[in-house]
N, CA, C and O atoms as a GROMACS GRO file, in nm:
protein
  472
    1UNK      N    1  -0.698  -1.576  -1.036
    1UNK     CA    2  -0.656  -1.509  -1.156
    1UNK      C    3  -0.745  -1.386  -1.181
    1UNK      O    4  -0.858  -1.398  -1.228
    2UNK      N    5  -0.692  -1.268  -1.150
    2UNK     CA    6  -0.761  -1.143  -1.173
    2UNK      C    7  -0.680  -1.061  -1.273
    2UNK      O    8  -0.560  -1.042  -1.257
    3UNK      N    9  -0.747  -1.015  -1.376
    3UNK     CA   10  -0.682  -0.932  -1.477
    3UNK      C   11  -0.770  -0.814  -1.513
    3UNK      O   12  -0.893  -0.826  -1.518
    4UNK      N   13  -0.706  -0.701  -1.538
    4UNK     CA   14  -0.775  -0.583  -1.587
    4UNK      C   15  -0.694  -0.526  -1.702
    4UNK      O   16  -0.571  -0.534  -1.702
    5UNK      N   17  -0.762  -0.468  -1.799
    5UNK     CA   18  -0.696  -0.413  -1.916
    5UNK      C   19  -0.766  -0.286  -1.961
    5UNK      O   20  -0.886  -0.287  -1.989
    6UNK      N   21  -0.690  -0.177  -1.967
    6UNK     CA   22  -0.745  -0.048  -2.006
    6UNK      C   23  -0.742  -0.028  -2.156
    6UNK      O   24  -0.659  -0.085  -2.227
    7UNK      N   25  -0.833   0.055  -2.204
    7UNK     CA   26  -0.833   0.096  -2.343
    7UNK      C   27  -0.908   0.228  -2.354
    7UNK      O   28  -0.976   0.270  -2.261
    8UNK      N   29  -0.894   0.293  -2.468
    8UNK     CA   30  -0.968   0.415  -2.494
    8UNK      C   31  -0.890   0.544  -2.488
    8UNK      O   32  -0.945   0.650  -2.515
    9UNK      N   33  -0.763   0.537  -2.453
    9UNK     CA   34  -0.682   0.657  -2.449
    9UNK      C   35  -0.655   0.711  -2.587
    9UNK      O   36  -0.683   0.646  -2.688
   10UNK      N   37  -0.601   0.831  -2.591
   10UNK     CA   38  -0.571   0.894  -2.718
   10UNK      C   39  -0.531   1.038  -2.699
   10UNK      O   40  -0.509   1.085  -2.588
   11UNK      N   41  -0.522   1.109  -2.810
   11UNK     CA   42  -0.485   1.250  -2.810
   11UNK      C   43  -0.605   1.335  -2.848
   11UNK      O   44  -0.672   1.308  -2.948
   12UNK      N   45  -0.631   1.438  -2.769
   12UNK     CA   46  -0.744   1.527  -2.794
   12UNK      C   47  -0.704   1.671  -2.768
   12UNK      O   48  -0.603   1.698  -2.703
   13UNK      N   49  -0.783   1.763  -2.821
   13UNK     CA   50  -0.764   1.905  -2.794
   13UNK      C   51  -0.831   1.942  -2.662
   13UNK      O   52  -0.924   1.873  -2.619
   14UNK      N   53  -0.786   2.049  -2.598
   14UNK     CA   54  -0.854   2.095  -2.478
   14UNK      C   55  -1.004   2.114  -2.503
   14UNK      O   56  -1.044   2.166  -2.608
   15UNK      N   57  -1.084   2.071  -2.408
   15UNK     CA   58  -1.228   2.078  -2.423
   15UNK      C   59  -1.290   1.953  -2.482
   15UNK      O   60  -1.412   1.938  -2.484
   16UNK      N   61  -1.207   1.863  -2.531
   16UNK     CA   62  -1.254   1.741  -2.590
   16UNK      C   63  -1.293   1.637  -2.487
   16UNK      O   64  -1.282   1.660  -2.366
   17UNK      N   65  -1.337   1.521  -2.535
   17UNK     CA   66  -1.382   1.414  -2.448
   17UNK      C   67  -1.321   1.281  -2.487
   17UNK      O   68  -1.288   1.258  -2.603
   18UNK      N   69  -1.307   1.196  -2.389
   18UNK     CA   70  -1.264   1.059  -2.409
   18UNK      C   71  -1.335   0.970  -2.308
   18UNK      O   72  -1.371   1.015  -2.199
   19UNK      N   73  -1.356   0.846  -2.345
   19UNK     CA   74  -1.410   0.748  -2.252
   19UNK      C   75  -1.312   0.633  -2.241
   19UNK      O   76  -1.282   0.566  -2.340
   20UNK      N   77  -1.264   0.609  -2.122
   20UNK     CA   78  -1.173   0.499  -2.097
   20UNK      C   79  -1.251   0.377  -2.049
   20UNK      O   80  -1.351   0.390  -1.979
   21UNK      N   81  -1.205   0.261  -2.088
   21UNK     CA   82  -1.267   0.136  -2.046
   21UNK      C   83  -1.164   0.047  -1.980
   21UNK      O   84  -1.046   0.050  -2.014
   22UNK      N   85  -1.210  -0.030  -1.885
   22UNK     CA   86  -1.125  -0.126  -1.816
   22UNK      C   87  -1.199  -0.258  -1.812
   22UNK      O   88  -1.294  -0.275  -1.735
   23UNK      N   89  -1.156  -0.351  -1.894
   23UNK     CA   90  -1.217  -0.482  -1.898
   23UNK      C   91  -1.158  -0.568  -1.787
   23UNK      O   92  -1.036  -0.582  -1.776
   24UNK      N   93  -1.244  -0.625  -1.705
   24UNK     CA   94  -1.199  -0.701  -1.589
   24UNK      C   95  -1.245  -0.846  -1.595
   24UNK      O   96  -1.345  -0.878  -1.660
   25UNK      N   97  -1.172  -0.930  -1.527
   25UNK     CA   98  -1.212  -1.069  -1.512
   25UNK      C   99  -1.354  -1.075  -1.456
   25UNK      O  100  -1.385  -1.001  -1.362
   26UNK      N  101  -1.439  -1.160  -1.509
   26UNK     CA  102  -1.577  -1.168  -1.459
   26UNK      C  103  -1.582  -1.182  -1.307
   26UNK      O  104  -1.511  -1.263  -1.248
   27UNK      N  105  -1.668  -1.101  -1.245
   27UNK     CA  106  -1.686  -1.104  -1.102
   27UNK      C  107  -1.611  -0.994  -1.028
   27UNK      O  108  -1.647  -0.961  -0.915
   28UNK      N  109  -1.508  -0.938  -1.088
   28UNK     CA  110  -1.425  -0.840  -1.020
   28UNK      C  111  -1.501  -0.712  -0.990
   28UNK      O  112  -1.498  -0.662  -0.878
   29UNK      N  113  -1.569  -0.657  -1.090
   29UNK     CA  114  -1.639  -0.530  -1.072
   29UNK      C  115  -1.753  -0.540  -0.971
   29UNK      O  116  -1.792  -0.439  -0.913
   30UNK      N  117  -1.805  -0.658  -0.951
   30UNK     CA  118  -1.915  -0.678  -0.857
   30UNK      C  119  -1.867  -0.719  -0.718
   30UNK      O  120  -1.948  -0.739  -0.628
   31UNK      N  121  -1.735  -0.730  -0.699
   31UNK     CA  122  -1.681  -0.781  -0.573
   31UNK      C  123  -1.597  -0.680  -0.496
   31UNK      O  124  -1.599  -0.681  -0.372
   32UNK      N  125  -1.524  -0.595  -0.565
   32UNK     CA  126  -1.429  -0.507  -0.498
   32UNK      C  127  -1.436  -0.363  -0.546
   32UNK      O  128  -1.492  -0.332  -0.651
   33UNK      N  129  -1.378  -0.277  -0.466
   33UNK     CA  130  -1.358  -0.140  -0.508
   33UNK      C  131  -1.270  -0.138  -0.634
   33UNK      O  132  -1.178  -0.218  -0.647
   34UNK      N  133  -1.300  -0.049  -0.724
   34UNK     CA  134  -1.217  -0.029  -0.842
   34UNK      C  135  -1.190   0.120  -0.857
   34UNK      O  136  -1.268   0.204  -0.812
   35UNK      N  137  -1.079   0.151  -0.921
   35UNK     CA  138  -1.038   0.290  -0.930
   35UNK      C  139  -0.959   0.320  -1.055
   35UNK      O  140  -0.904   0.230  -1.120
   36UNK      N  141  -0.956   0.447  -1.088
   36UNK     CA  142  -0.870   0.498  -1.194
   36UNK      C  143  -0.761   0.583  -1.131
   36UNK      O  144  -0.788   0.671  -1.049
   37UNK      N  145  -0.638   0.556  -1.169
   37UNK     CA  146  -0.523   0.634  -1.127
   37UNK      C  147  -0.465   0.705  -1.248
   37UNK      O  148  -0.481   0.660  -1.362
   38UNK      N  149  -0.398   0.815  -1.223
   38UNK     CA  150  -0.331   0.889  -1.329
   38UNK      C  151  -0.190   0.924  -1.284
   38UNK      O  152  -0.168   0.964  -1.170
   39UNK      N  153  -0.096   0.909  -1.375
   39UNK     CA  154   0.039   0.952  -1.348
   39UNK      C  155   0.083   1.046  -1.459
   39UNK      O  156   0.103   1.005  -1.574
   40UNK      N  157   0.098   1.172  -1.424
   40UNK     CA  158   0.144   1.272  -1.518
   40UNK      C  159   0.296   1.273  -1.520
   40UNK      O  160   0.359   1.230  -1.423
   41UNK      N  161   0.356   1.321  -1.629
   41UNK     CA  162   0.502   1.326  -1.636
   41UNK      C  163   0.561   1.404  -1.519
   41UNK      O  164   0.521   1.516  -1.491
   42UNK      N  165   0.657   1.343  -1.452
   42UNK     CA  166   0.725   1.408  -1.342
   42UNK      C  167   0.646   1.416  -1.213
   42UNK      O  168   0.691   1.480  -1.118
   43UNK      N  169   0.530   1.352  -1.206
   43UNK     CA  170   0.448   1.357  -1.087
   43UNK      C  171   0.419   1.216  -1.035
   43UNK      O  172   0.434   1.118  -1.107
   44UNK      N  173   0.376   1.210  -0.910
   44UNK     CA  174   0.339   1.082  -0.851
   44UNK      C  175   0.205   1.035  -0.904
   44UNK      O  176   0.119   1.114  -0.942
   45UNK      N  177   0.190   0.905  -0.904
   45UNK     CA  178   0.062   0.846  -0.942
   45UNK      C  179  -0.043   0.886  -0.840
   45UNK      O  180  -0.018   0.881  -0.719
   46UNK      N  181  -0.161   0.925  -0.885
   46UNK     CA  182  -0.266   0.967  -0.795
   46UNK      C  183  -0.400   0.906  -0.834
   46UNK      O  184  -0.429   0.885  -0.951
   47UNK      N  185  -0.479   0.878  -0.733
   47UNK     CA  186  -0.612   0.825  -0.756
   47UNK      C  187  -0.704   0.941  -0.793
   47UNK      O  188  -0.712   1.040  -0.721
   48UNK      N  189  -0.772   0.928  -0.904
   48UNK     CA  190  -0.861   1.035  -0.948
   48UNK      C  191  -1.009   0.998  -0.938
   48UNK      O  192  -1.095   1.085  -0.937
   49UNK      N  193  -1.037   0.870  -0.931
   49UNK     CA  194  -1.176   0.827  -0.921
   49UNK      C  195  -1.181   0.685  -0.869
   49UNK      O  196  -1.094   0.604  -0.899
   50UNK      N  197  -1.283   0.654  -0.791
   50UNK     CA  198  -1.302   0.519  -0.742
   50UNK      C  199  -1.451   0.491  -0.729
   50UNK      O  200  -1.533   0.582  -0.723
   51UNK      N  201  -1.482   0.363  -0.726
   51UNK     CA  202  -1.622   0.323  -0.712
   51UNK      C  203  -1.627   0.196  -0.630
   51UNK      O  204  -1.550   0.102  -0.652
   52UNK      N  205  -1.718   0.192  -0.534
   52UNK     CA  206  -1.730   0.078  -0.446
   52UNK      C  207  -1.802  -0.036  -0.514
   52UNK      O  208  -1.855  -0.022  -0.624
   53UNK      N  209  -1.802  -0.150  -0.448
   53UNK     CA  210  -1.874  -0.265  -0.500
   53UNK      C  211  -2.019  -0.231  -0.528
   53UNK      O  212  -2.076  -0.274  -0.629
   54UNK      N  213  -2.079  -0.153  -0.438
   54UNK     CA  214  -2.220  -0.119  -0.450
   54UNK      C  215  -2.247  -0.007  -0.550
   54UNK      O  216  -2.363   0.021  -0.581
   55UNK      N  217  -2.141   0.058  -0.600
   55UNK     CA  218  -2.158   0.159  -0.702
   55UNK      C  219  -2.145   0.303  -0.657
   55UNK      O  220  -2.177   0.394  -0.734
   56UNK      N  221  -2.100   0.326  -0.536
   56UNK     CA  222  -2.084   0.461  -0.486
   56UNK      C  223  -1.954   0.522  -0.538
   56UNK      O  224  -1.846   0.468  -0.510
   57UNK      N  225  -1.961   0.633  -0.612
   57UNK     CA  226  -1.840   0.691  -0.671
   57UNK      C  227  -1.776   0.799  -0.585
   57UNK      O  228  -1.842   0.866  -0.507
   58UNK      N  229  -1.646   0.813  -0.602
   58UNK     CA  230  -1.570   0.921  -0.540
   58UNK      C  231  -1.476   0.977  -0.645
   58UNK      O  232  -1.409   0.902  -0.715
   59UNK      N  233  -1.472   1.109  -0.656
   59UNK     CA  234  -1.388   1.174  -0.756
   59UNK      C  235  -1.296   1.276  -0.691
   59UNK      O  236  -1.334   1.344  -0.595
   60UNK      N  237  -1.176   1.287  -0.744
   60UNK     CA  238  -1.083   1.389  -0.701
   60UNK      C  239  -1.141   1.526  -0.734
   60UNK      O  240  -1.208   1.542  -0.836
   61UNK      N  241  -1.116   1.624  -0.648
   61UNK     CA  242  -1.175   1.756  -0.666
   61UNK      C  243  -1.150   1.815  -0.804
   61UNK      O  244  -1.240   1.877  -0.862
   62UNK      N  245  -1.031   1.798  -0.856
   62UNK     CA  246  -0.995   1.860  -0.982
   62UNK      C  247  -1.068   1.804  -1.104
   62UNK      O  248  -1.069   1.865  -1.210
   63UNK      N  249  -1.130   1.688  -1.088
   63UNK     CA  250  -1.202   1.627  -1.200
   63UNK      C  251  -1.350   1.607  -1.172
   63UNK      O  252  -1.423   1.558  -1.259
   64UNK      N  253  -1.394   1.644  -1.055
   64UNK     CA  254  -1.530   1.611  -1.009
   64UNK      C  255  -1.640   1.661  -1.103
   64UNK      O  256  -1.738   1.590  -1.124
   65UNK      N  257  -1.626   1.777  -1.158
   65UNK     CA  258  -1.729   1.834  -1.244
   65UNK      C  259  -1.713   1.796  -1.391
   65UNK      O  260  -1.791   1.839  -1.475
   66UNK      N  261  -1.611   1.716  -1.421
   66UNK     CA  262  -1.582   1.684  -1.560
   66UNK      C  263  -1.577   1.535  -1.591
   66UNK      O  264  -1.603   1.494  -1.704
   67UNK      N  265  -1.543   1.455  -1.491
   67UNK     CA  266  -1.529   1.310  -1.512
   67UNK      C  267  -1.641   1.235  -1.443
   67UNK      O  268  -1.699   1.282  -1.345
   68UNK      N  269  -1.672   1.118  -1.496
   68UNK     CA  270  -1.770   1.030  -1.436
   68UNK      C  271  -1.718   0.888  -1.436
   68UNK      O  272  -1.678   0.836  -1.540
   69UNK      N  273  -1.718   0.825  -1.320
   69UNK     CA  274  -1.678   0.685  -1.311
   69UNK      C  275  -1.804   0.600  -1.300
   69UNK      O  276  -1.898   0.635  -1.228
   70UNK      N  277  -1.805   0.491  -1.371
   70UNK     CA  278  -1.920   0.401  -1.369
   70UNK      C  279  -1.874   0.260  -1.404
   70UNK      O  280  -1.760   0.239  -1.444
   71UNK      N  281  -1.963   0.167  -1.388
   71UNK     CA  282  -1.932   0.031  -1.428
   71UNK      C  283  -2.057  -0.039  -1.477
   71UNK      O  284  -2.168  -0.009  -1.434
   72UNK      N  285  -2.036  -0.130  -1.567
   72UNK     CA  286  -2.145  -0.207  -1.625
   72UNK      C  287  -2.092  -0.344  -1.661
   72UNK      O  288  -1.993  -0.358  -1.733
   73UNK      N  289  -2.159  -0.445  -1.611
   73UNK     CA  290  -2.117  -0.583  -1.631
   73UNK      C  291  -1.972  -0.599  -1.586
   73UNK      O  292  -1.943  -0.575  -1.469
   74UNK      N  293  -1.884  -0.638  -1.673
   74UNK     CA  294  -1.746  -0.663  -1.634
   74UNK      C  295  -1.650  -0.553  -1.676
   74UNK      O  296  -1.530  -0.576  -1.690
   75UNK      N  297  -1.702  -0.433  -1.696
   75UNK     CA  298  -1.620  -0.323  -1.743
   75UNK      C  299  -1.636  -0.200  -1.656
   75UNK      O  300  -1.747  -0.160  -1.622
   76UNK      N  301  -1.524  -0.139  -1.622
   76UNK     CA  302  -1.520  -0.012  -1.552
   76UNK      C  303  -1.497   0.098  -1.654
   76UNK      O  304  -1.420   0.080  -1.749
   77UNK      N  305  -1.564   0.212  -1.637
   77UNK     CA  306  -1.552   0.322  -1.731
   77UNK      C  307  -1.510   0.451  -1.663
   77UNK      O  308  -1.535   0.472  -1.544
   78UNK      N  309  -1.446   0.535  -1.739
   78UNK     CA  310  -1.419   0.671  -1.696
   78UNK      C  311  -1.452   0.763  -1.813
   78UNK      O  312  -1.379   0.768  -1.912
   79UNK      N  313  -1.563   0.834  -1.801
   79UNK     CA  314  -1.600   0.931  -1.901
   79UNK      C  315  -1.538   1.064  -1.867
   79UNK      O  316  -1.559   1.118  -1.758
   80UNK      N  317  -1.460   1.117  -1.959
   80UNK     CA  318  -1.387   1.241  -1.935
   80UNK      C  319  -1.434   1.346  -2.033
   80UNK      O  320  -1.423   1.330  -2.155
   81UNK      N  321  -1.488   1.454  -1.980
   81UNK     CA  322  -1.537   1.565  -2.060
   81UNK      C  323  -1.460   1.692  -2.027
   81UNK      O  324  -1.400   1.704  -1.920
   82UNK      N  325  -1.461   1.785  -2.120
   82UNK     CA  326  -1.392   1.913  -2.101
   82UNK      C  327  -1.248   1.891  -2.055
   82UNK      O  328  -1.204   1.947  -1.954
   83UNK      N  329  -1.178   1.810  -2.128
   83UNK     CA  330  -1.040   1.776  -2.092
   83UNK      C  331  -0.948   1.897  -2.097
   83UNK      O  332  -0.963   1.986  -2.181
   84UNK      N  333  -0.853   1.897  -2.005
   84UNK     CA  334  -0.757   2.005  -1.993
   84UNK      C  335  -0.616   1.950  -2.010
   84UNK      O  336  -0.594   1.830  -1.989
   85UNK      N  337  -0.521   2.034  -2.048
   85UNK     CA  338  -0.383   1.986  -2.063
   85UNK      C  339  -0.330   1.916  -1.938
   85UNK      O  340  -0.252   1.821  -1.949
   86UNK      N  341  -0.370   1.961  -1.821
   86UNK     CA  342  -0.324   1.898  -1.698
   86UNK      C  343  -0.381   1.759  -1.674
   86UNK      O  344  -0.340   1.690  -1.581
   87UNK      N  345  -0.475   1.717  -1.758
   87UNK     CA  346  -0.527   1.581  -1.751
   87UNK      C  347  -0.437   1.482  -1.823
   87UNK      O  348  -0.460   1.361  -1.815
   88UNK      N  349  -0.338   1.531  -1.891
   88UNK     CA  350  -0.244   1.445  -1.963
   88UNK      C  351  -0.172   1.350  -1.868
   88UNK      O  352  -0.128   1.391  -1.761
   89UNK      N  353  -0.162   1.225  -1.908
   89UNK     CA  354  -0.091   1.128  -1.827
   89UNK      C  355  -0.128   0.986  -1.864
   89UNK      O  356  -0.209   0.962  -1.954
   90UNK      N  357  -0.066   0.894  -1.795
   90UNK     CA  358  -0.099   0.753  -1.812
   90UNK      C  359  -0.208   0.717  -1.712
   90UNK      O  360  -0.195   0.742  -1.593
   91UNK      N  361  -0.315   0.660  -1.763
   91UNK     CA  362  -0.428   0.623  -1.679
   91UNK      C  363  -0.429   0.473  -1.656
   91UNK      O  364  -0.418   0.393  -1.749
   92UNK      N  365  -0.442   0.436  -1.529
   92UNK     CA  366  -0.439   0.296  -1.489
   92UNK      C  367  -0.569   0.256  -1.420
   92UNK      O  368  -0.625   0.332  -1.342
   93UNK      N  369  -0.613   0.138  -1.450
   93UNK     CA  370  -0.724   0.076  -1.380
   93UNK      C  371  -0.668  -0.010  -1.267
   93UNK      O  372  -0.569  -0.080  -1.286
   94UNK      N  373  -0.730  -0.004  -1.150
   94UNK     CA  374  -0.682  -0.079  -1.036
   94UNK      C  375  -0.796  -0.142  -0.959
   94UNK      O  376  -0.908  -0.091  -0.958
   95UNK      N  377  -0.766  -0.253  -0.894
   95UNK     CA  378  -0.864  -0.327  -0.815
   95UNK      C  379  -0.823  -0.324  -0.669
   95UNK      O  380  -0.709  -0.356  -0.635
   96UNK      N  381  -0.916  -0.286  -0.582
   96UNK     CA  382  -0.889  -0.282  -0.439
   96UNK      C  383  -0.896  -0.418  -0.375
   96UNK      O  384  -0.928  -0.518  -0.440
   97UNK      N  385  -0.866  -0.421  -0.246
   97UNK     CA  386  -0.866  -0.548  -0.174
   97UNK      C  387  -0.990  -0.569  -0.088
   97UNK      O  388  -1.001  -0.669  -0.019
   98UNK      N  389  -1.084  -0.474  -0.093
   98UNK     CA  390  -1.210  -0.486  -0.020
   98UNK      C  391  -1.325  -0.437  -0.106
   98UNK      O  392  -1.303  -0.383  -0.215
   99UNK      N  393  -1.446  -0.455  -0.058
   99UNK     CA  394  -1.563  -0.409  -0.130
   99UNK      C  395  -1.579  -0.257  -0.125
   99UNK      O  396  -1.643  -0.198  -0.212
  100UNK      N  397  -1.522  -0.195  -0.023
  100UNK     CA  398  -1.520  -0.050  -0.013
  100UNK      C  399  -1.379  -0.001  -0.044
  100UNK      O  400  -1.285  -0.080  -0.046
  101UNK      N  401  -1.364   0.127  -0.069
  101UNK     CA  402  -1.237   0.178  -0.119
  101UNK      C  403  -1.145   0.227  -0.008
  101UNK      O  404  -1.180   0.314   0.072
  102UNK      N  405  -1.027   0.169  -0.005
  102UNK     CA  406  -0.921   0.209   0.086
  102UNK      C  407  -0.804   0.256   0.001
  102UNK      O  408  -0.821   0.290  -0.116
  103UNK      N  409  -0.686   0.258   0.059
  103UNK     CA  410  -0.567   0.300  -0.014
  103UNK      C  411  -0.488   0.183  -0.072
  103UNK      O  412  -0.382   0.203  -0.131
  104UNK      N  413  -0.538   0.062  -0.054
  104UNK     CA  414  -0.467  -0.054  -0.102
  104UNK      C  415  -0.530  -0.111  -0.228
  104UNK      O  416  -0.648  -0.146  -0.230
  105UNK      N  417  -0.450  -0.119  -0.333
  105UNK     CA  418  -0.493  -0.176  -0.459
  105UNK      C  419  -0.395  -0.285  -0.499
  105UNK      O  420  -0.274  -0.265  -0.493
  106UNK      N  421  -0.447  -0.397  -0.540
  106UNK     CA  422  -0.364  -0.516  -0.557
  106UNK      C  423  -0.349  -0.564  -0.700
  106UNK      O  424  -0.257  -0.641  -0.729
  107UNK      N  425  -0.436  -0.521  -0.789
  107UNK     CA  426  -0.424  -0.558  -0.929
  107UNK      C  427  -0.428  -0.433  -1.015
  107UNK      O  428  -0.506  -0.340  -0.990
  108UNK      N  429  -0.343  -0.432  -1.117
  108UNK     CA  430  -0.327  -0.314  -1.201
  108UNK      C  431  -0.324  -0.351  -1.348
  108UNK      O  432  -0.275  -0.457  -1.386
  109UNK      N  433  -0.377  -0.262  -1.430
  109UNK     CA  434  -0.365  -0.278  -1.572
  109UNK      C  435  -0.235  -0.219  -1.622
  109UNK      O  436  -0.156  -0.165  -1.544
  110UNK      N  437  -0.213  -0.229  -1.751
  110UNK     CA  438  -0.090  -0.180  -1.812
  110UNK      C  439  -0.092  -0.030  -1.838
  110UNK      O  440   0.013   0.032  -1.857
  111UNK      N  441  -0.210   0.029  -1.839
  111UNK     CA  442  -0.223   0.172  -1.858
  111UNK      C  443  -0.262   0.209  -2.000
  111UNK      O  444  -0.235   0.135  -2.095
  112UNK      N  445  -0.325   0.324  -2.014
  112UNK     CA  446  -0.358   0.380  -2.144
  112UNK      C  447  -0.327   0.529  -2.141
  112UNK      O  448  -0.363   0.599  -2.046
  113UNK      N  449  -0.261   0.577  -2.243
  113UNK     CA  450  -0.213   0.714  -2.245
  113UNK      C  451  -0.320   0.812  -2.291
  113UNK      O  452  -0.391   0.788  -2.389
  114UNK      N  453  -0.332   0.922  -2.218
  114UNK     CA  454  -0.420   1.032  -2.255
  114UNK      C  455  -0.336   1.157  -2.270
  114UNK      O  456  -0.263   1.195  -2.179
  115UNK      N  457  -0.346   1.220  -2.385
  115UNK     CA  458  -0.271   1.342  -2.411
  115UNK      C  459  -0.368   1.452  -2.454
  115UNK      O  460  -0.444   1.435  -2.549
  116UNK      N  461  -0.364   1.563  -2.383
  116UNK     CA  462  -0.450   1.677  -2.413
  116UNK      C  463  -0.361   1.795  -2.448
  116UNK      O  464  -0.288   1.846  -2.363
  117UNK      N  465  -0.368   1.838  -2.572
  117UNK     CA  466  -0.283   1.948  -2.616
  117UNK      C  467  -0.348   2.023  -2.731
  117UNK      O  468  -0.434   1.970  -2.802
  118UNK      N  469  -0.307   2.148  -2.746
  118UNK     CA  470  -0.361   2.231  -2.853
  118UNK      C  471  -0.301   2.194  -2.986
  118UNK      O  472  -0.336   2.254  -3.088
   0.00000   0.00000   0.00000
């Protein structure tokens, strides 16, 4: 039984900040790769950040200088600074099938909406 649940989304102006949280079943964050995906309207879902079991982060180029992925205890975080309208979308927390990050994710949260507009 593995479950993850996102929270922290909302509406902000360009340049604003949000911190997303993903509460996971105990043991998950310490066992497998975890990641944040984003799906913007009319676009495919894309991985924007991931972190290995050991804590090594990887960020998509478009968010690398603005977002930070981290984890603490049983929660995965995504700190988002200097938000842009193109960051708008549904953000999902996902759990990989190995301790390092591949393209396969097997557990997903319900998503939390982030809207960036003037």
